[in-house]
PDB file of C-alpha atoms in Angstrom:
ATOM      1  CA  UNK J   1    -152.521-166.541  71.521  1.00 67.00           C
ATOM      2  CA  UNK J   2    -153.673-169.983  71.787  1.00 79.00           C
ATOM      3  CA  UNK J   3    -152.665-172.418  74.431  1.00 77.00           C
ATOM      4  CA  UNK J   4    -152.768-176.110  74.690  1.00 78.00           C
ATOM      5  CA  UNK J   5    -155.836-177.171  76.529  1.00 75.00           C
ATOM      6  CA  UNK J   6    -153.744-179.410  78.656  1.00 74.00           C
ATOM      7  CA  UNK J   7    -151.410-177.293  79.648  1.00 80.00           C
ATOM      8  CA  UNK J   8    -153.748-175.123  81.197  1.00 84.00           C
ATOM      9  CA  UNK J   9    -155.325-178.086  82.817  1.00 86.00           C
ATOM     10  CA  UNK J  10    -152.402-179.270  84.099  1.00 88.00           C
ATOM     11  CA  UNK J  11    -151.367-175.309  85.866  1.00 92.00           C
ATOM     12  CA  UNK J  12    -155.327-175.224  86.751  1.00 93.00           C
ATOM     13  CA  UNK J  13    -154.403-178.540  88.997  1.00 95.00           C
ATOM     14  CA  UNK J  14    -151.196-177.428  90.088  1.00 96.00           C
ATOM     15  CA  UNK J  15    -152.898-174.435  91.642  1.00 97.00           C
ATOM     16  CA  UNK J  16    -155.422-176.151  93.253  1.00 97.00           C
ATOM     17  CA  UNK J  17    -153.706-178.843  94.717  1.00 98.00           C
ATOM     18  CA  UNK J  18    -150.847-176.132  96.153  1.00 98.00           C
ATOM     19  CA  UNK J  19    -153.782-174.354  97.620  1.00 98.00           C
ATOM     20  CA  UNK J  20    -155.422-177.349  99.241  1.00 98.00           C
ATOM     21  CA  UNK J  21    -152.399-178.267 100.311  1.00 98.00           C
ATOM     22  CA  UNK J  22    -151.880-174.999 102.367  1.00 98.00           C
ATOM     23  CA  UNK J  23    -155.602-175.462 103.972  1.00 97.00           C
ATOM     24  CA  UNK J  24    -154.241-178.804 105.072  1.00 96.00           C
ATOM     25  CA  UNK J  25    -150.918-177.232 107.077  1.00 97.00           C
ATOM     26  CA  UNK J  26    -148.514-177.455 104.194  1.00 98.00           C
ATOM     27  CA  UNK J  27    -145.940-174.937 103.605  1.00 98.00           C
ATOM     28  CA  UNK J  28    -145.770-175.665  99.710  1.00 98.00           C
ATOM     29  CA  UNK J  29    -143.010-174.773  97.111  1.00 97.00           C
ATOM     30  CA  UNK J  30    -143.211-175.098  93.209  1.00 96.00           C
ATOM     31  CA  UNK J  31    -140.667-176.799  91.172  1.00 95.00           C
ATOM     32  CA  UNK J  32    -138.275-174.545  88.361  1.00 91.00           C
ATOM     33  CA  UNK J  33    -136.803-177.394  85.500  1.00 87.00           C
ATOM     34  CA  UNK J  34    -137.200-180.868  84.960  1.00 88.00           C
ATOM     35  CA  UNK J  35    -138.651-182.881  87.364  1.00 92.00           C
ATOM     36  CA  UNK J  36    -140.748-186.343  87.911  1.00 93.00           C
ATOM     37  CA  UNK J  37    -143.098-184.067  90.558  1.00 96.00           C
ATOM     38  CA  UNK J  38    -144.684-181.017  90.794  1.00 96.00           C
ATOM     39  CA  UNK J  39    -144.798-179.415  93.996  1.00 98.00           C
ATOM     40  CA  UNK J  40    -143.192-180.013  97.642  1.00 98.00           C
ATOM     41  CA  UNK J  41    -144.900-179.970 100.215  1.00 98.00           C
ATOM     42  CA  UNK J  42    -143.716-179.545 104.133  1.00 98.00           C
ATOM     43  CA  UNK J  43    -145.970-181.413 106.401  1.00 97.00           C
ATOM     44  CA  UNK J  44    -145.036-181.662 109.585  1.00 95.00           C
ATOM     45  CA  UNK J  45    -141.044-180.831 108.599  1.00 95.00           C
ATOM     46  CA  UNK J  46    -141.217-183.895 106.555  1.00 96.00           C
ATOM     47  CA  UNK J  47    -140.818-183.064 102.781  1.00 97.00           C
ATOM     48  CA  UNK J  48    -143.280-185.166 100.375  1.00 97.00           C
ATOM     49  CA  UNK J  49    -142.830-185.016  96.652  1.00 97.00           C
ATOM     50  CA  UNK J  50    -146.146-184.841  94.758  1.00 98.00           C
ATOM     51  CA  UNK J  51    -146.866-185.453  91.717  1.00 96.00           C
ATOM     52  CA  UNK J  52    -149.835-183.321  90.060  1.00 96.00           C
ATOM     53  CA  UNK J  53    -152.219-184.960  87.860  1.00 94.00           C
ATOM     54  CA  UNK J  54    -155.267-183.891  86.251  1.00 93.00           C
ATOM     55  CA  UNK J  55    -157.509-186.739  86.736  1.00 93.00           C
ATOM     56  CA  UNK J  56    -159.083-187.931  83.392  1.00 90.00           C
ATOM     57  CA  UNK J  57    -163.120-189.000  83.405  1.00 89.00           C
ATOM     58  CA  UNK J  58    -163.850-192.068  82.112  1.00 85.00           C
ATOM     59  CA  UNK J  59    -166.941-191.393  79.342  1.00 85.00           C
ATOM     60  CA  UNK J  60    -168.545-194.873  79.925  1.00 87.00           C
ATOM     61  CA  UNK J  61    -169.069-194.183  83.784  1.00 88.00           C
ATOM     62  CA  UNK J  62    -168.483-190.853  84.606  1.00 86.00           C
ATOM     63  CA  UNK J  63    -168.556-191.003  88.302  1.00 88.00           C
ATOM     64  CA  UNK J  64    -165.134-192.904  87.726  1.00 89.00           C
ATOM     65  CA  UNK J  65    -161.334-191.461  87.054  1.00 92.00           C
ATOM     66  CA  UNK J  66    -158.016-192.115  86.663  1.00 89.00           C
ATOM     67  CA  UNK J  67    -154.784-190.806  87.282  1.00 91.00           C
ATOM     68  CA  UNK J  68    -152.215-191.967  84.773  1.00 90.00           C
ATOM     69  CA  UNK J  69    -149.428-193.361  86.470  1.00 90.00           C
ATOM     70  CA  UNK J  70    -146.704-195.655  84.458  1.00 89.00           C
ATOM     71  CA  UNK J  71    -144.190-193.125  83.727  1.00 90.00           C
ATOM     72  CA  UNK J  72    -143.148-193.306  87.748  1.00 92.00           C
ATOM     73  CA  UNK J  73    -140.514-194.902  89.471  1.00 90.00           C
ATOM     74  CA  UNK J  74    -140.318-195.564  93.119  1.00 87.00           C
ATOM     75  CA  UNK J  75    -137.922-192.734  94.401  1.00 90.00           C
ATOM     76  CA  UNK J  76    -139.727-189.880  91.957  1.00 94.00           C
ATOM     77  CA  UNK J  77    -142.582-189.112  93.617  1.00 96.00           C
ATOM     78  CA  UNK J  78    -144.029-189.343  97.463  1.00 96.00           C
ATOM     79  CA  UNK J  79    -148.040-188.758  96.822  1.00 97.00           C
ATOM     80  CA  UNK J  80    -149.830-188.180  93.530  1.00 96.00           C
ATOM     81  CA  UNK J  81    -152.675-185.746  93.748  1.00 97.00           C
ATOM     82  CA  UNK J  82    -155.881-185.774  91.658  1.00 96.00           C
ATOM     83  CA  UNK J  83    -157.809-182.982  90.665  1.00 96.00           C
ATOM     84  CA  UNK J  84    -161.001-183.410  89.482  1.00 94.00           C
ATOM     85  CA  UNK J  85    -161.980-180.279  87.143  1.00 90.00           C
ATOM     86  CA  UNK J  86    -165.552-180.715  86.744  1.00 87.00           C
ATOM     87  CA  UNK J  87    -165.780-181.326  90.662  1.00 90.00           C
ATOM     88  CA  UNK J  88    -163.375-178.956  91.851  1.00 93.00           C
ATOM     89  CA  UNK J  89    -161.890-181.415  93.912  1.00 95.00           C
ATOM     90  CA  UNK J  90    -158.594-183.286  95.460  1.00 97.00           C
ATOM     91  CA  UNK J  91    -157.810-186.538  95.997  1.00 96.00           C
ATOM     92  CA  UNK J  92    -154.183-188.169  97.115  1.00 97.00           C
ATOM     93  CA  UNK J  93    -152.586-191.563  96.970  1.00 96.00           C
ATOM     94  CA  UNK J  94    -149.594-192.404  98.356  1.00 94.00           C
ATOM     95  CA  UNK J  95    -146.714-193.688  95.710  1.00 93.00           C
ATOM     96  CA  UNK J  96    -146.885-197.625  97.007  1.00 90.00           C
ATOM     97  CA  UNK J  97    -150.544-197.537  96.817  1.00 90.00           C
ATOM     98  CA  UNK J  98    -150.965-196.750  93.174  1.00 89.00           C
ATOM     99  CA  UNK J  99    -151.336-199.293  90.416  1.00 71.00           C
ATOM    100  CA  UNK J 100    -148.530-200.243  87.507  1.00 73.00           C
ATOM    101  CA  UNK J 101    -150.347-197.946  85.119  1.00 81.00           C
ATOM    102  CA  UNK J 102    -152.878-196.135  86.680  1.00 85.00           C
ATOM    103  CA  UNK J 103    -154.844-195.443  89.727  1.00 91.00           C
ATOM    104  CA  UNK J 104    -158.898-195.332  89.780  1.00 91.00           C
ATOM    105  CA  UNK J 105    -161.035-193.811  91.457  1.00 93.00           C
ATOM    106  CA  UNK J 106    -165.007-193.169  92.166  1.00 93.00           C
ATOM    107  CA  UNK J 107    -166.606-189.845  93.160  1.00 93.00           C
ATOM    108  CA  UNK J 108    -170.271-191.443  94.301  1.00 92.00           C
ATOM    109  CA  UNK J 109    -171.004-191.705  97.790  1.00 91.00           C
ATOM    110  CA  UNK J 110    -170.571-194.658 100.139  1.00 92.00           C
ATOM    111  CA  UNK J 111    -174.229-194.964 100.321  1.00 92.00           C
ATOM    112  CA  UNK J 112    -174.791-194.612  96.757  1.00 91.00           C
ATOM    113  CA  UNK J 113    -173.249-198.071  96.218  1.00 92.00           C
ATOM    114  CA  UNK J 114    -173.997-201.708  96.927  1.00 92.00           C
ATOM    115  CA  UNK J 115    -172.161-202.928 100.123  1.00 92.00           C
ATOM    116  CA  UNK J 116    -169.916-205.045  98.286  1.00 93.00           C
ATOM    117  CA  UNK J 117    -168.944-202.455  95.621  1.00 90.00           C
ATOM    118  CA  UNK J 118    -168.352-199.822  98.501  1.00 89.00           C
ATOM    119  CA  UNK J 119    -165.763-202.230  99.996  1.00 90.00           C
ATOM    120  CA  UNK J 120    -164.186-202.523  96.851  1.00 91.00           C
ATOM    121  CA  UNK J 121    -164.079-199.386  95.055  1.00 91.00           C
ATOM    122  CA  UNK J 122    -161.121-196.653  95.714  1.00 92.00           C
ATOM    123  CA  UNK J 123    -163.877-193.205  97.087  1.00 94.00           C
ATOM    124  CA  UNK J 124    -163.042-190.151  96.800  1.00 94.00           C
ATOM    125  CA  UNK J 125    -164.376-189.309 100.099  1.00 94.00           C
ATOM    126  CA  UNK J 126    -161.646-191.549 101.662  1.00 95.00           C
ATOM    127  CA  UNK J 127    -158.405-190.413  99.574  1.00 96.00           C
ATOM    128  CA  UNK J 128    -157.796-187.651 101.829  1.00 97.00           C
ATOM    129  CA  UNK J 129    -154.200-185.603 101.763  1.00 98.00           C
ATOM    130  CA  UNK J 130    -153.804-187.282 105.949  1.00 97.00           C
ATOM    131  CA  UNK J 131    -154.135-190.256 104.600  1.00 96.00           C
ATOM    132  CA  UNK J 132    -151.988-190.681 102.004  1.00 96.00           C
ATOM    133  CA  UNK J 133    -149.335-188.618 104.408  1.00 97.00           C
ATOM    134  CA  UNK J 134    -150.162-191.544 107.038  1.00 95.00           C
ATOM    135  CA  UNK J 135    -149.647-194.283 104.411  1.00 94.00           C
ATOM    136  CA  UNK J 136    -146.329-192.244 103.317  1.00 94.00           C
ATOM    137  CA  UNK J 137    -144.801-192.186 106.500  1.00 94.00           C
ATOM    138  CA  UNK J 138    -145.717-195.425 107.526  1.00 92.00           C
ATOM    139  CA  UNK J 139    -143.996-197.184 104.147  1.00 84.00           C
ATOM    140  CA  UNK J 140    -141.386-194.962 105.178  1.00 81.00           C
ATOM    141  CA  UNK J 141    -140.746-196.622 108.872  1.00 81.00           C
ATOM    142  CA  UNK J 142    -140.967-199.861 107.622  1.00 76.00           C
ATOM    143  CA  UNK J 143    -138.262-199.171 104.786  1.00 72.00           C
ATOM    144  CA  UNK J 144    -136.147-197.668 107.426  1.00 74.00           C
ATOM    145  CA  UNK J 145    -136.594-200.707 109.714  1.00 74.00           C
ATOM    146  CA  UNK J 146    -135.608-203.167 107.031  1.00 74.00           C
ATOM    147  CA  UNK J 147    -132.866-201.128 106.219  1.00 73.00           C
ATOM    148  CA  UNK J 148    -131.851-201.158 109.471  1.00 72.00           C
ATOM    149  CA  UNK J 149    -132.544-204.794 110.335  1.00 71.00           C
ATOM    150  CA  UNK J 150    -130.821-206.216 107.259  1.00 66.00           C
ATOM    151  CA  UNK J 151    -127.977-203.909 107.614  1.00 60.00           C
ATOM    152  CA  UNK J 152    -124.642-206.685 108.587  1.00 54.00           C
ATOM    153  CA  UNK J 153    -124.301-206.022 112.441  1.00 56.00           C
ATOM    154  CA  UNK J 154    -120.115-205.952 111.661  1.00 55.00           C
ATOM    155  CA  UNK J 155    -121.234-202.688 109.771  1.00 52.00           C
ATOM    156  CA  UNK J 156    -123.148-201.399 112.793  1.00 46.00           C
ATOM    157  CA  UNK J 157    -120.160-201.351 114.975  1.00 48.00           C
TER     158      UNK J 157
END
């Protein structure tokens, strides 16, 4: 029986990610039906949404990748994570931090790079699953404290 190549690269990721997710102190459940994410994952009893994606190499430069993005709302998904099949790796991004359509990013090392480009360019080595759960929590506050702030103070009381 044949299967569709990107199906299989899209359970290969899931996988992966749930497993890294587990090293990092997740408790991590799958999702059954139709849903904008993937997996949910319990950090800290705060539930995060994430959104699996296989991350495509870009032939021209292939230290580079992307994570296709456009289909998602704000609301749908908490963190994407990246999975990098020829590297056998994971990266994460936080929902607010990723681009209209898609969200780049470049597995050569800090040192590898020009000072300027370093500064510039989205590393793997810094997309780490804390920090995109920092980032997460910390859009989180502040939507809480506008909510809060902007709420009518005849509501309040």
């Amino acid at each position: 029986m044949n299967r569709n190549t990107g199906h299989v690269d899209g359970e290969e990721a899931e996988l992966a990610v749930a497993a890294h997710l587990v090293r990092q102190g997740c408790r991590v459940s799958h999702t059954h039906g139709l849903y904008k994410y993937d997996l949910v994952a319990d950090k800290d009893d705060e539930l995060l949404r994430v959104q699996v994606k296989k991350a495509n190499q870009n032939n021209e430069k292939p230290w580079k990748y992307r994570l296709f993005t456009e289909q998602y709302q704000g609301g749908q998904v908490d963190i994407f994570a990246g999975y990098i099949v020829e590297e056998d790796n994971v990266f994460y991004v936080a929902f607010d931090e990723v681009g209209r359509n898609n969200f780049r990013v470049n597995t050569k090392d800090r040192a590898e790079l020009s000072d300027h480009n370093a500064s510039e360019a989205n590393l793997l080595e810094d997309y780490t699953f804390e920090r995109a759960f920092r980032q997460y929590m910390t859009n989180t506050e502040t939507e809480e404290q506008n909510e809060t702030s902007s709420s009518d103070p005849v509501e309040r009381q």
